[in-house]
Every structure is written in structure tokens, then in C-alpha cells.
Amino acid sequence: MSDALQKAFTLLLLIVLGLILRSKFKNKQQTDGIKEMVLSVALPSTIFIALMKVNVDSKLIIVPALTLVFNFFMYFITPLALAFFGVEKNSATGRTLIMLLPSLAPGLSCFPFIAEFLGQESVAMAALGDVGNKFFVLIFLYVIALNMFLKNAKSEETNIGDKIKGLLLNLAKEPINIIIASALILLSFGVSFKSLPVIIADMFDKTSAMMTPLVLIFIGLAVQLKQKKKRLISSLLMFRAGITMLFSAAMIAVLGINNPTMVLLAVAIPLSSASFWPFAHISAFNLREEAVGMPKERRTFDAELAVLVLAFSLPFSTLLILGILSAGTFFADLPTLIITGFLFMGIGIIPSLVGKSIMKFSKA
């Protein structure tokens, strides 16, 4: 078995481990304890390391720029796509999907296979591309989540001034925000991760190492497999994969990329699973609403749906990327990529269209 395949099975087994341990975590406080470890320790360390290691060569700025273009493309097209699936963009479901679907987690679902099939140089290019994605998920999506939260708060409460003030004070105390501010201050003084004291760097490395296993175990613990939205999520992920392939095909054609390795790299990265970081933003605002006793149906985001998206997206993207890269240069052919993209979009949309047609026919 290849190293990439072994890594894929390891990631999936961590989710399975979470499912097995569900009987040991019978109350919400225990599960929330793991989430708090992720949000307060592992995730801040991961973000700190990622920011402190950013070193973009001006000649290669196009790589993270293209990833960022993809993020924004998906962000603006997702609300339009949700209409095909009967999802209101201003609902908790719609807001949650708008946050998650444009995001990428190449480190979990993509990098191991790129290293195995395309080589270490391609991994370096993919990591550079992830710089743009990090800006999108850490900064842009946080601002979007805050805006969604404030709009929803206005519709629920008349005394919004005190709520905003309290929110901003709490946000200033959030470990993630403190660590981002600290990293930006250090970078402004020319301090990089390599120049930190060994003890400090080692502490961040070790706490960051908890990120992947804790996140995947938490997904297994928290995911509600009985949710009625499993079919919706599956269809949306198929649609996302299809439109992603068409986006990659367009970029390959516009930029005139002919190298098969670079073509496959351009295909694989955007197919990465949805990122955990938007879920971190969703959880932060969900905790604020939970603290004031807001009912679930009135909250800005659907945290349970977010966990379900992550639980489905990781294995789906992993298997898809593995299949594409293990097929050699088959998907490096532009017509093949376009046909596959339309096929995936069709598989995602058709069940929804058929369902709507059946409903109209039954009403008639």
C-alpha cells in the first residue's frame, strides 16, 4: 500500500475512532471539551506556525493569487448554486454552507497525495497556493461570519449596541485572535518562526500536532449521521467537485499550462475538502448565542450541519483526489476534465431537479 493511501486510511480511521468513542462521551460537556482544546490550543498553534512561516516569493505570487481567486469564485457562486437545491441563502443552513464550501483544507486531503504522485516540488507549490487560501479562511471568512452574526442579531434583539460591545470584548480575548495579532506583530518586526527560541517553537510544534487527530476524532464524536441533510450535503459536494473541475480547466486553458504535473496540481488543490477553520468561526459565534440562551432555530449558523459537511467532505475529497492522481495523465487532458466536471455537476443537480419535478407533478 502506498504512503498516500496509508495516510488517507489513517485520517478516515480517526473519524471512525470518534464514532466508536461516542458511547464514552455521553454528555455535551465532554464533547465540547475536545472542541475547546482544538479552538483554544491546537488551532491557534497551527495558525501561528502557518502565519510565521509565510514567505512568498514575489515571482510566485500568482500561485496564492490563483487559489484566492478560486476561493472568491466559489464564495460568490455558492449562494446562486444553493437556489438549485432549495436552500435559502439567508437561513442558518445557507449561511453555514456559504462559509464552508468555498474553503479548502489541502493539508488534510491533498498534500499527502501530491507528495506521493507528483513529488516534493509540487508539494512546495501547493503549500504556496495554500497561503492565499489561509488569508481567505482566516481573515475574510471571519469578517463575513461577524457580519452575518450582527445582521442576525439585529433581527433578534433590539438592544444591539451592548451585544456588539460585549462581542468585540470577547473576540479580543479569543486565543485565535490573540495569536493572529501576535504573529502579525512579530512579522512586522522581521521575526520569523525559525528565529523564535527553540523552546517556544517546539511548544507550538507539539500543540499544533494535536490539531489533525483532535479535529477528526471530534468530527466522529459530534457528527449526527441521522440528520436529514445527508443527501443535500452529498449532492452539494458532487456539484462543488464538478464546478471546481471546470474552474481548473478554465485556468489551465487561460494560462496555457501544458506540463501534465502542473495540470494535475491545478486540478487537485481546488478539490481539497472543506476547511475546519470556517467551522472554528461558526463555533465561536454559536457559543456567544448559546451563552445568551438563543434557541438553535434562531442562531446564525447550524453548527451540527457544519460538522456533517466536514465529515462528508474529507473522505469524499480524499478518494476523489486519490482517484484522479492515481489515474496517471488521464485527467491532464482538458476535454476529459471538462466532461468529468459537467458529469459531476449533473450528478449533483439532477436528483434535486427530479425531486422538484415529482413534487410539482404530485401537487398537480
mmCIF file with all atom_site columns, C-alpha atoms in Angstrom, residues 68-281:
data_model
loop_
_atom_site.group_PDB
_atom_site.id
_atom_site.type_symbol
_atom_site.label_atom_id
_atom_site.label_alt_id
_atom_site.label_comp_id
_atom_site.label_asym_id
_atom_site.label_entity_id
_atom_site.label_seq_id
_atom_site.pdbx_PDB_ins_code
_atom_site.Cartn_x
_atom_site.Cartn_y
_atom_site.Cartn_z
_atom_site.occupancy
_atom_site.B_iso_or_equiv
_atom_site.pdbx_formal_charge
_atom_site.auth_seq_id
_atom_site.auth_comp_id
_atom_site.auth_asym_id
_atom_site.auth_atom_id
_atom_site.pdbx_PDB_model_num
ATOM 1   C CA . LEU A 1 68  ? -7.567  33.123 -3.693  1.00 0.00 ? 68  LEU A CA 1
ATOM 2   C CA . VAL A 1 69  ? -9.382  33.694 -6.995  1.00 0.00 ? 69  VAL A CA 1
ATOM 3   C CA . PHE A 1 70  ? -10.853 30.203 -6.666  1.00 0.00 ? 70  PHE A CA 1
ATOM 4   C CA . ASN A 1 71  ? -11.945 30.888 -3.063  1.00 0.00 ? 71  ASN A CA 1
ATOM 5   C CA . PHE A 1 72  ? -13.776 34.065 -4.079  1.00 0.00 ? 72  PHE A CA 1
ATOM 6   C CA . PHE A 1 73  ? -15.229 32.407 -7.183  1.00 0.00 ? 73  PHE A CA 1
ATOM 7   C CA . MET A 1 74  ? -16.758 29.681 -5.000  1.00 0.00 ? 74  MET A CA 1
ATOM 8   C CA . TYR A 1 75  ? -17.870 32.214 -2.402  1.00 0.00 ? 75  TYR A CA 1
ATOM 9   C CA . PHE A 1 76  ? -19.848 34.252 -4.932  1.00 0.00 ? 76  PHE A CA 1
ATOM 10  C CA . ILE A 1 77  ? -21.249 31.272 -6.845  1.00 0.00 ? 77  ILE A CA 1
ATOM 11  C CA . THR A 1 78  ? -22.323 29.243 -3.787  1.00 0.00 ? 78  THR A CA 1
ATOM 12  C CA . PRO A 1 79  ? -25.418 31.384 -2.975  1.00 0.00 ? 79  PRO A CA 1
ATOM 13  C CA . LEU A 1 80  ? -26.537 31.018 -6.612  1.00 0.00 ? 80  LEU A CA 1
ATOM 14  C CA . ALA A 1 81  ? -25.936 27.263 -6.524  1.00 0.00 ? 81  ALA A CA 1
ATOM 15  C CA . LEU A 1 82  ? -27.925 26.869 -3.306  1.00 0.00 ? 82  LEU A CA 1
ATOM 16  C CA . ALA A 1 83  ? -31.039 28.002 -5.172  1.00 0.00 ? 83  ALA A CA 1
ATOM 17  C CA . PHE A 1 84  ? -30.885 24.797 -7.269  1.00 0.00 ? 84  PHE A CA 1
ATOM 18  C CA . PHE A 1 85  ? -31.058 22.782 -4.066  1.00 0.00 ? 85  PHE A CA 1
ATOM 19  C CA . GLY A 1 86  ? -33.874 24.757 -2.458  1.00 0.00 ? 86  GLY A CA 1
ATOM 20  C CA . VAL A 1 87  ? -31.672 26.307 0.245   1.00 0.00 ? 87  VAL A CA 1
ATOM 21  C CA . GLU A 1 88  ? -32.363 29.889 1.324   1.00 0.00 ? 88  GLU A CA 1
ATOM 22  C CA . LYS A 1 89  ? -29.039 31.747 1.435   1.00 0.00 ? 89  LYS A CA 1
ATOM 23  C CA . ASN A 1 90  ? -30.115 33.854 4.452   1.00 0.00 ? 90  ASN A CA 1
ATOM 24  C CA . SER A 1 91  ? -31.065 30.825 6.542   1.00 0.00 ? 91  SER A CA 1
ATOM 25  C CA . ALA A 1 92  ? -28.779 29.152 9.095   1.00 0.00 ? 92  ALA A CA 1
ATOM 26  C CA . THR A 1 93  ? -28.242 26.315 6.590   1.00 0.00 ? 93  THR A CA 1
ATOM 27  C CA . GLY A 1 94  ? -27.419 28.727 3.770   1.00 0.00 ? 94  GLY A CA 1
ATOM 28  C CA . ARG A 1 95  ? -25.021 30.825 5.843   1.00 0.00 ? 95  ARG A CA 1
ATOM 29  C CA . THR A 1 96  ? -23.226 27.697 7.071   1.00 0.00 ? 96  THR A CA 1
ATOM 30  C CA . LEU A 1 97  ? -22.761 26.332 3.550   1.00 0.00 ? 97  LEU A CA 1
ATOM 31  C CA . ILE A 1 98  ? -21.589 29.713 2.220   1.00 0.00 ? 98  ILE A CA 1
ATOM 32  C CA . MET A 1 99  ? -18.877 29.677 4.892   1.00 0.00 ? 99  MET A CA 1
ATOM 33  C CA . LEU A 1 100 ? -17.708 26.098 4.303   1.00 0.00 ? 100 LEU A CA 1
ATOM 34  C CA . LEU A 1 101 ? -17.992 25.256 0.608   1.00 0.00 ? 101 LEU A CA 1
ATOM 35  C CA . PRO A 1 102 ? -15.513 27.889 -0.712  1.00 0.00 ? 102 PRO A CA 1
ATOM 36  C CA . SER A 1 103 ? -12.845 26.903 1.836   1.00 0.00 ? 103 SER A CA 1
ATOM 37  C CA . LEU A 1 104 ? -10.019 24.399 1.327   1.00 0.00 ? 104 LEU A CA 1
ATOM 38  C CA . ALA A 1 105 ? -8.072  22.038 3.596   1.00 0.00 ? 105 ALA A CA 1
ATOM 39  C CA . PRO A 1 106 ? -5.244  20.823 1.326   1.00 0.00 ? 106 PRO A CA 1
ATOM 40  C CA . GLY A 1 107 ? -3.057  19.796 4.243   1.00 0.00 ? 107 GLY A CA 1
ATOM 41  C CA . LEU A 1 108 ? -5.519  17.068 5.270   1.00 0.00 ? 108 LEU A CA 1
ATOM 42  C CA . SER A 1 109 ? -6.930  15.892 1.961   1.00 0.00 ? 109 SER A CA 1
ATOM 43  C CA . CYS A 1 110 ? -4.469  16.852 -0.764  1.00 0.00 ? 110 CYS A CA 1
ATOM 44  C CA . PHE A 1 111 ? -0.799  17.271 0.244   1.00 0.00 ? 111 PHE A CA 1
ATOM 45  C CA . PRO A 1 112 ? -0.111  13.574 1.030   1.00 0.00 ? 112 PRO A CA 1
ATOM 46  C CA . PHE A 1 113 ? -1.241  12.504 -2.444  1.00 0.00 ? 113 PHE A CA 1
ATOM 47  C CA . ILE A 1 114 ? 0.577   15.330 -4.213  1.00 0.00 ? 114 ILE A CA 1
ATOM 48  C CA . ALA A 1 115 ? 3.778   14.238 -2.443  1.00 0.00 ? 115 ALA A CA 1
ATOM 49  C CA . GLU A 1 116 ? 3.200   10.609 -3.428  1.00 0.00 ? 116 GLU A CA 1
ATOM 50  C CA . PHE A 1 117 ? 2.256   11.091 -7.085  1.00 0.00 ? 117 PHE A CA 1
ATOM 51  C CA . LEU A 1 118 ? 3.665   14.487 -8.149  1.00 0.00 ? 118 LEU A CA 1
ATOM 52  C CA . GLY A 1 119 ? 6.777   14.946 -5.997  1.00 0.00 ? 119 GLY A CA 1
ATOM 53  C CA . GLN A 1 120 ? 8.076   17.344 -3.351  1.00 0.00 ? 120 GLN A CA 1
ATOM 54  C CA . GLU A 1 121 ? 8.402   20.315 -5.727  1.00 0.00 ? 121 GLU A CA 1
ATOM 55  C CA . SER A 1 122 ? 4.675   20.110 -6.355  1.00 0.00 ? 122 SER A CA 1
ATOM 56  C CA . VAL A 1 123 ? 4.060   19.991 -2.588  1.00 0.00 ? 123 VAL A CA 1
ATOM 57  C CA . ALA A 1 124 ? 6.028   23.235 -2.236  1.00 0.00 ? 124 ALA A CA 1
ATOM 58  C CA . MET A 1 125 ? 3.883   24.836 -4.952  1.00 0.00 ? 125 MET A CA 1
ATOM 59  C CA . ALA A 1 126 ? 0.713   23.563 -3.273  1.00 0.00 ? 126 ALA A CA 1
ATOM 60  C CA . ALA A 1 127 ? 1.853   24.946 0.091   1.00 0.00 ? 127 ALA A CA 1
ATOM 61  C CA . LEU A 1 128 ? 2.471   28.306 -1.565  1.00 0.00 ? 128 LEU A CA 1
ATOM 62  C CA . GLY A 1 129 ? -1.009  28.191 -3.052  1.00 0.00 ? 129 GLY A CA 1
ATOM 63  C CA . ASP A 1 130 ? -2.417  27.498 0.406   1.00 0.00 ? 130 ASP A CA 1
ATOM 64  C CA . VAL A 1 131 ? -1.143  30.912 1.530   1.00 0.00 ? 131 VAL A CA 1
ATOM 65  C CA . GLY A 1 132 ? -3.965  32.552 -0.436  1.00 0.00 ? 132 GLY A CA 1
ATOM 66  C CA . ASN A 1 133 ? -6.459  30.084 0.989   1.00 0.00 ? 133 ASN A CA 1
ATOM 67  C CA . LYS A 1 134 ? -5.265  30.831 4.538   1.00 0.00 ? 134 LYS A CA 1
ATOM 68  C CA . PHE A 1 135 ? -5.901  34.533 4.034   1.00 0.00 ? 135 PHE A CA 1
ATOM 69  C CA . PHE A 1 136 ? -9.401  33.675 2.807   1.00 0.00 ? 136 PHE A CA 1
ATOM 70  C CA . VAL A 1 137 ? -10.382 31.278 5.612   1.00 0.00 ? 137 VAL A CA 1
ATOM 71  C CA . LEU A 1 138 ? -8.685  33.093 8.481   1.00 0.00 ? 138 LEU A CA 1
ATOM 72  C CA . ILE A 1 139 ? -9.432  36.719 7.704   1.00 0.00 ? 139 ILE A CA 1
ATOM 73  C CA . PHE A 1 140 ? -12.087 37.112 5.004   1.00 0.00 ? 140 PHE A CA 1
ATOM 74  C CA . LEU A 1 141 ? -14.437 34.390 6.252   1.00 0.00 ? 141 LEU A CA 1
ATOM 75  C CA . TYR A 1 142 ? -14.093 35.647 9.827   1.00 0.00 ? 142 TYR A CA 1
ATOM 76  C CA . VAL A 1 143 ? -15.235 39.105 8.707   1.00 0.00 ? 143 VAL A CA 1
ATOM 77  C CA . ILE A 1 144 ? -18.106 37.506 6.782   1.00 0.00 ? 144 ILE A CA 1
ATOM 78  C CA . ALA A 1 145 ? -19.124 35.418 9.817   1.00 0.00 ? 145 ALA A CA 1
ATOM 79  C CA . LEU A 1 146 ? -19.075 38.531 12.009  1.00 0.00 ? 146 LEU A CA 1
ATOM 80  C CA . ASN A 1 147 ? -21.233 40.394 9.501   1.00 0.00 ? 147 ASN A CA 1
ATOM 81  C CA . MET A 1 148 ? -23.727 37.508 9.314   1.00 0.00 ? 148 MET A CA 1
ATOM 82  C CA . PHE A 1 149 ? -23.824 37.320 13.111  1.00 0.00 ? 149 PHE A CA 1
ATOM 83  C CA . LEU A 1 150 ? -24.504 41.036 13.512  1.00 0.00 ? 150 LEU A CA 1
ATOM 84  C CA . LYS A 1 151 ? -27.273 41.009 10.883  1.00 0.00 ? 151 LYS A CA 1
ATOM 85  C CA . ASN A 1 152 ? -28.930 38.064 12.593  1.00 0.00 ? 152 ASN A CA 1
ATOM 86  C CA . ALA A 1 153 ? -28.562 39.740 15.996  1.00 0.00 ? 153 ALA A CA 1
ATOM 87  C CA . LYS A 1 154 ? -30.359 42.839 14.711  1.00 0.00 ? 154 LYS A CA 1
ATOM 88  C CA . SER A 1 155 ? -33.290 40.698 13.653  1.00 0.00 ? 155 SER A CA 1
ATOM 89  C CA . GLU A 1 156 ? -33.444 39.006 17.074  1.00 0.00 ? 156 GLU A CA 1
ATOM 90  C CA . GLU A 1 157 ? -32.675 41.775 19.560  1.00 0.00 ? 157 GLU A CA 1
ATOM 91  C CA . THR A 1 158 ? -33.412 45.470 19.785  1.00 0.00 ? 158 THR A CA 1
ATOM 92  C CA . ASN A 1 159 ? -30.576 46.338 22.196  1.00 0.00 ? 159 ASN A CA 1
ATOM 93  C CA . ILE A 1 160 ? -27.823 45.569 19.698  1.00 0.00 ? 160 ILE A CA 1
ATOM 94  C CA . GLY A 1 161 ? -25.302 48.139 20.990  1.00 0.00 ? 161 GLY A CA 1
ATOM 95  C CA . ASP A 1 162 ? -24.498 46.305 24.213  1.00 0.00 ? 162 ASP A CA 1
ATOM 96  C CA . LYS A 1 163 ? -24.414 42.995 22.358  1.00 0.00 ? 163 LYS A CA 1
ATOM 97  C CA . ILE A 1 164 ? -21.846 44.273 19.832  1.00 0.00 ? 164 ILE A CA 1
ATOM 98  C CA . LYS A 1 165 ? -19.721 45.790 22.591  1.00 0.00 ? 165 LYS A CA 1
ATOM 99  C CA . GLY A 1 166 ? -19.747 42.540 24.557  1.00 0.00 ? 166 GLY A CA 1
ATOM 100 C CA . LEU A 1 167 ? -18.997 40.552 21.419  1.00 0.00 ? 167 LEU A CA 1
ATOM 101 C CA . LEU A 1 168 ? -15.984 42.695 20.493  1.00 0.00 ? 168 LEU A CA 1
ATOM 102 C CA . LEU A 1 169 ? -14.599 42.389 24.031  1.00 0.00 ? 169 LEU A CA 1
ATOM 103 C CA . ASN A 1 170 ? -14.993 38.620 23.902  1.00 0.00 ? 170 ASN A CA 1
ATOM 104 C CA . LEU A 1 171 ? -13.411 38.432 20.459  1.00 0.00 ? 171 LEU A CA 1
ATOM 105 C CA . ALA A 1 172 ? -10.411 40.372 21.758  1.00 0.00 ? 172 ALA A CA 1
ATOM 106 C CA . LYS A 1 173 ? -9.955  37.627 24.359  1.00 0.00 ? 173 LYS A CA 1
ATOM 107 C CA . GLU A 1 174 ? -10.257 34.741 21.892  1.00 0.00 ? 174 GLU A CA 1
ATOM 108 C CA . PRO A 1 175 ? -6.982  32.707 21.716  1.00 0.00 ? 175 PRO A CA 1
ATOM 109 C CA . ILE A 1 176 ? -7.195  32.556 17.906  1.00 0.00 ? 176 ILE A CA 1
ATOM 110 C CA . ASN A 1 177 ? -7.443  36.349 17.574  1.00 0.00 ? 177 ASN A CA 1
ATOM 111 C CA . ILE A 1 178 ? -4.702  36.932 20.152  1.00 0.00 ? 178 ILE A CA 1
ATOM 112 C CA . ILE A 1 179 ? -2.365  34.556 18.328  1.00 0.00 ? 179 ILE A CA 1
ATOM 113 C CA . ILE A 1 180 ? -3.079  36.104 14.914  1.00 0.00 ? 180 ILE A CA 1
ATOM 114 C CA . ALA A 1 181 ? -2.370  39.589 16.283  1.00 0.00 ? 181 ALA A CA 1
ATOM 115 C CA . SER A 1 182 ? 0.824   38.353 17.945  1.00 0.00 ? 182 SER A CA 1
ATOM 116 C CA . ALA A 1 183 ? 2.041   36.691 14.737  1.00 0.00 ? 183 ALA A CA 1
ATOM 117 C CA . LEU A 1 184 ? 1.371   39.814 12.659  1.00 0.00 ? 184 LEU A CA 1
ATOM 118 C CA . ILE A 1 185 ? 3.218   41.996 15.179  1.00 0.00 ? 185 ILE A CA 1
ATOM 119 C CA . LEU A 1 186 ? 6.227   39.653 15.185  1.00 0.00 ? 186 LEU A CA 1
ATOM 120 C CA . LEU A 1 187 ? 6.268   39.501 11.385  1.00 0.00 ? 187 LEU A CA 1
ATOM 121 C CA . SER A 1 188 ? 6.178   43.311 11.197  1.00 0.00 ? 188 SER A CA 1
ATOM 122 C CA . PHE A 1 189 ? 9.410   43.335 13.231  1.00 0.00 ? 189 PHE A CA 1
ATOM 123 C CA . GLY A 1 190 ? 11.016  40.788 10.910  1.00 0.00 ? 190 GLY A CA 1
ATOM 124 C CA . VAL A 1 191 ? 10.703  37.854 13.315  1.00 0.00 ? 191 VAL A CA 1
ATOM 125 C CA . SER A 1 192 ? 10.052  34.505 11.609  1.00 0.00 ? 192 SER A CA 1
ATOM 126 C CA . PHE A 1 193 ? 9.272   31.086 13.037  1.00 0.00 ? 193 PHE A CA 1
ATOM 127 C CA . LYS A 1 194 ? 12.895  29.982 12.603  1.00 0.00 ? 194 LYS A CA 1
ATOM 128 C CA . SER A 1 195 ? 14.160  32.913 14.658  1.00 0.00 ? 195 SER A CA 1
ATOM 129 C CA . LEU A 1 196 ? 11.983  32.068 17.681  1.00 0.00 ? 196 LEU A CA 1
ATOM 130 C CA . PRO A 1 197 ? 13.624  30.433 20.718  1.00 0.00 ? 197 PRO A CA 1
ATOM 131 C CA . VAL A 1 198 ? 13.787  26.661 20.293  1.00 0.00 ? 198 VAL A CA 1
ATOM 132 C CA . ILE A 1 199 ? 11.629  26.026 23.385  1.00 0.00 ? 199 ILE A CA 1
ATOM 133 C CA . ILE A 1 200 ? 8.851   28.326 22.109  1.00 0.00 ? 200 ILE A CA 1
ATOM 134 C CA . ALA A 1 201 ? 8.952   26.894 18.576  1.00 0.00 ? 201 ALA A CA 1
ATOM 135 C CA . ASP A 1 202 ? 8.902   23.343 19.939  1.00 0.00 ? 202 ASP A CA 1
ATOM 136 C CA . MET A 1 203 ? 5.889   24.137 22.142  1.00 0.00 ? 203 MET A CA 1
ATOM 137 C CA . PHE A 1 204 ? 3.931   25.430 19.127  1.00 0.00 ? 204 PHE A CA 1
ATOM 138 C CA . ASP A 1 205 ? 5.000   22.433 17.021  1.00 0.00 ? 205 ASP A CA 1
ATOM 139 C CA . LYS A 1 206 ? 3.804   19.942 19.622  1.00 0.00 ? 206 LYS A CA 1
ATOM 140 C CA . THR A 1 207 ? 0.480   21.648 20.353  1.00 0.00 ? 207 THR A CA 1
ATOM 141 C CA . SER A 1 208 ? -0.122  22.085 16.618  1.00 0.00 ? 208 SER A CA 1
ATOM 142 C CA . ALA A 1 209 ? 0.478   18.353 16.119  1.00 0.00 ? 209 ALA A CA 1
ATOM 143 C CA . MET A 1 210 ? -2.731  17.707 18.114  1.00 0.00 ? 210 MET A CA 1
ATOM 144 C CA . MET A 1 211 ? -4.787  19.554 15.505  1.00 0.00 ? 211 MET A CA 1
ATOM 145 C CA . THR A 1 212 ? -5.460  16.808 12.946  1.00 0.00 ? 212 THR A CA 1
ATOM 146 C CA . PRO A 1 213 ? -6.243  13.894 15.310  1.00 0.00 ? 213 PRO A CA 1
ATOM 147 C CA . LEU A 1 214 ? -8.375  16.030 17.627  1.00 0.00 ? 214 LEU A CA 1
ATOM 148 C CA . VAL A 1 215 ? -10.376 17.543 14.757  1.00 0.00 ? 215 VAL A CA 1
ATOM 149 C CA . LEU A 1 216 ? -11.051 14.167 13.137  1.00 0.00 ? 216 LEU A CA 1
ATOM 150 C CA . ILE A 1 217 ? -11.967 12.467 16.427  1.00 0.00 ? 217 ILE A CA 1
ATOM 151 C CA . PHE A 1 218 ? -14.244 15.403 17.252  1.00 0.00 ? 218 PHE A CA 1
ATOM 152 C CA . ILE A 1 219 ? -15.966 15.033 13.862  1.00 0.00 ? 219 ILE A CA 1
ATOM 153 C CA . GLY A 1 220 ? -16.634 11.375 14.652  1.00 0.00 ? 220 GLY A CA 1
ATOM 154 C CA . LEU A 1 221 ? -17.981 12.285 18.090  1.00 0.00 ? 221 LEU A CA 1
ATOM 155 C CA . ALA A 1 222 ? -20.137 15.207 17.017  1.00 0.00 ? 222 ALA A CA 1
ATOM 156 C CA . VAL A 1 223 ? -21.487 14.263 13.590  1.00 0.00 ? 223 VAL A CA 1
ATOM 157 C CA . GLN A 1 224 ? -25.197 13.437 13.546  1.00 0.00 ? 224 GLN A CA 1
ATOM 158 C CA . LEU A 1 225 ? -25.459 10.717 10.899  1.00 0.00 ? 225 LEU A CA 1
ATOM 159 C CA . LYS A 1 226 ? -29.235 10.621 11.327  1.00 0.00 ? 226 LYS A CA 1
ATOM 160 C CA . GLN A 1 227 ? -29.570 14.191 10.038  1.00 0.00 ? 227 GLN A CA 1
ATOM 161 C CA . LYS A 1 228 ? -31.948 14.509 7.107   1.00 0.00 ? 228 LYS A CA 1
ATOM 162 C CA . LYS A 1 229 ? -29.472 16.716 5.242   1.00 0.00 ? 229 LYS A CA 1
ATOM 163 C CA . LYS A 1 230 ? -27.036 13.923 4.287   1.00 0.00 ? 230 LYS A CA 1
ATOM 164 C CA . ARG A 1 231 ? -28.469 13.754 0.751   1.00 0.00 ? 231 ARG A CA 1
ATOM 165 C CA . LEU A 1 232 ? -28.234 17.539 0.391   1.00 0.00 ? 232 LEU A CA 1
ATOM 166 C CA . ILE A 1 233 ? -24.588 17.545 1.502   1.00 0.00 ? 233 ILE A CA 1
ATOM 167 C CA . SER A 1 234 ? -23.703 14.676 -0.853  1.00 0.00 ? 234 SER A CA 1
ATOM 168 C CA . SER A 1 235 ? -25.315 16.464 -3.809  1.00 0.00 ? 235 SER A CA 1
ATOM 169 C CA . LEU A 1 236 ? -23.631 19.768 -2.955  1.00 0.00 ? 236 LEU A CA 1
ATOM 170 C CA . LEU A 1 237 ? -20.211 18.118 -2.689  1.00 0.00 ? 237 LEU A CA 1
ATOM 171 C CA . MET A 1 238 ? -20.703 16.480 -6.109  1.00 0.00 ? 238 MET A CA 1
ATOM 172 C CA . PHE A 1 239 ? -21.742 19.836 -7.553  1.00 0.00 ? 239 PHE A CA 1
ATOM 173 C CA . ARG A 1 240 ? -18.768 21.539 -5.864  1.00 0.00 ? 240 ARG A CA 1
ATOM 174 C CA . ALA A 1 241 ? -16.377 18.966 -7.367  1.00 0.00 ? 241 ALA A CA 1
ATOM 175 C CA . GLY A 1 242 ? -17.863 19.434 -10.832 1.00 0.00 ? 242 GLY A CA 1
ATOM 176 C CA . ILE A 1 243 ? -17.710 23.212 -10.870 1.00 0.00 ? 243 ILE A CA 1
ATOM 177 C CA . THR A 1 244 ? -14.209 23.047 -9.364  1.00 0.00 ? 244 THR A CA 1
ATOM 178 C CA . MET A 1 245 ? -13.016 20.902 -12.257 1.00 0.00 ? 245 MET A CA 1
ATOM 179 C CA . LEU A 1 246 ? -14.500 23.361 -14.751 1.00 0.00 ? 246 LEU A CA 1
ATOM 180 C CA . PHE A 1 247 ? -12.763 26.245 -12.944 1.00 0.00 ? 247 PHE A CA 1
ATOM 181 C CA . SER A 1 248 ? -9.447  24.368 -13.097 1.00 0.00 ? 248 SER A CA 1
ATOM 182 C CA . ALA A 1 249 ? -9.978  23.644 -16.802 1.00 0.00 ? 249 ALA A CA 1
ATOM 183 C CA . ALA A 1 250 ? -10.625 27.339 -17.474 1.00 0.00 ? 250 ALA A CA 1
ATOM 184 C CA . MET A 1 251 ? -7.464  28.417 -15.604 1.00 0.00 ? 251 MET A CA 1
ATOM 185 C CA . ILE A 1 252 ? -5.376  25.774 -17.382 1.00 0.00 ? 252 ILE A CA 1
ATOM 186 C CA . ALA A 1 253 ? -6.658  26.975 -20.756 1.00 0.00 ? 253 ALA A CA 1
ATOM 187 C CA . VAL A 1 254 ? -6.234  30.697 -19.981 1.00 0.00 ? 254 VAL A CA 1
ATOM 188 C CA . LEU A 1 255 ? -2.710  30.297 -18.589 1.00 0.00 ? 255 LEU A CA 1
ATOM 189 C CA . GLY A 1 256 ? -1.684  27.818 -21.281 1.00 0.00 ? 256 GLY A CA 1
ATOM 190 C CA . ILE A 1 257 ? -0.456  25.169 -18.828 1.00 0.00 ? 257 ILE A CA 1
ATOM 191 C CA . ASN A 1 258 ? 0.860   22.142 -20.735 1.00 0.00 ? 258 ASN A CA 1
ATOM 192 C CA . ASN A 1 259 ? 3.006   20.314 -18.184 1.00 0.00 ? 259 ASN A CA 1
ATOM 193 C CA . PRO A 1 260 ? 0.947   17.283 -17.028 1.00 0.00 ? 260 PRO A CA 1
ATOM 194 C CA . THR A 1 261 ? 2.270   17.597 -13.475 1.00 0.00 ? 261 THR A CA 1
ATOM 195 C CA . MET A 1 262 ? 1.221   21.243 -13.251 1.00 0.00 ? 262 MET A CA 1
ATOM 196 C CA . VAL A 1 263 ? -2.161  20.441 -14.801 1.00 0.00 ? 263 VAL A CA 1
ATOM 197 C CA . LEU A 1 264 ? -2.850  17.727 -12.215 1.00 0.00 ? 264 LEU A CA 1
ATOM 198 C CA . LEU A 1 265 ? -1.673  20.081 -9.468  1.00 0.00 ? 265 LEU A CA 1
ATOM 199 C CA . ALA A 1 266 ? -4.128  22.722 -10.689 1.00 0.00 ? 266 ALA A CA 1
ATOM 200 C CA . VAL A 1 267 ? -6.881  20.092 -10.608 1.00 0.00 ? 267 VAL A CA 1
ATOM 201 C CA . ALA A 1 268 ? -6.072  18.540 -7.227  1.00 0.00 ? 268 ALA A CA 1
ATOM 202 C CA . ILE A 1 269 ? -5.672  21.598 -4.985  1.00 0.00 ? 269 ILE A CA 1
ATOM 203 C CA . PRO A 1 270 ? -9.171  23.093 -5.544  1.00 0.00 ? 270 PRO A CA 1
ATOM 204 C CA . LEU A 1 271 ? -10.709 19.657 -4.949  1.00 0.00 ? 271 LEU A CA 1
ATOM 205 C CA . SER A 1 272 ? -9.458  19.682 -1.342  1.00 0.00 ? 272 SER A CA 1
ATOM 206 C CA . SER A 1 273 ? -12.009 19.121 1.398   1.00 0.00 ? 273 SER A CA 1
ATOM 207 C CA . ALA A 1 274 ? -13.733 21.951 3.238   1.00 0.00 ? 274 ALA A CA 1
ATOM 208 C CA . SER A 1 275 ? -11.593 23.596 5.911   1.00 0.00 ? 275 SER A CA 1
ATOM 209 C CA . PHE A 1 276 ? -12.043 23.288 9.667   1.00 0.00 ? 276 PHE A CA 1
ATOM 210 C CA . TRP A 1 277 ? -11.250 26.985 10.173  1.00 0.00 ? 277 TRP A CA 1
ATOM 211 C CA . PRO A 1 278 ? -14.657 28.318 8.996   1.00 0.00 ? 278 PRO A CA 1
ATOM 212 C CA . PHE A 1 279 ? -16.165 25.849 11.457  1.00 0.00 ? 279 PHE A CA 1
ATOM 213 C CA . ALA A 1 280 ? -13.999 27.451 14.149  1.00 0.00 ? 280 ALA A CA 1
ATOM 214 C CA . HIS A 1 281 ? -15.544 30.834 13.293  1.00 0.00 ? 281 HIS A CA 1
#
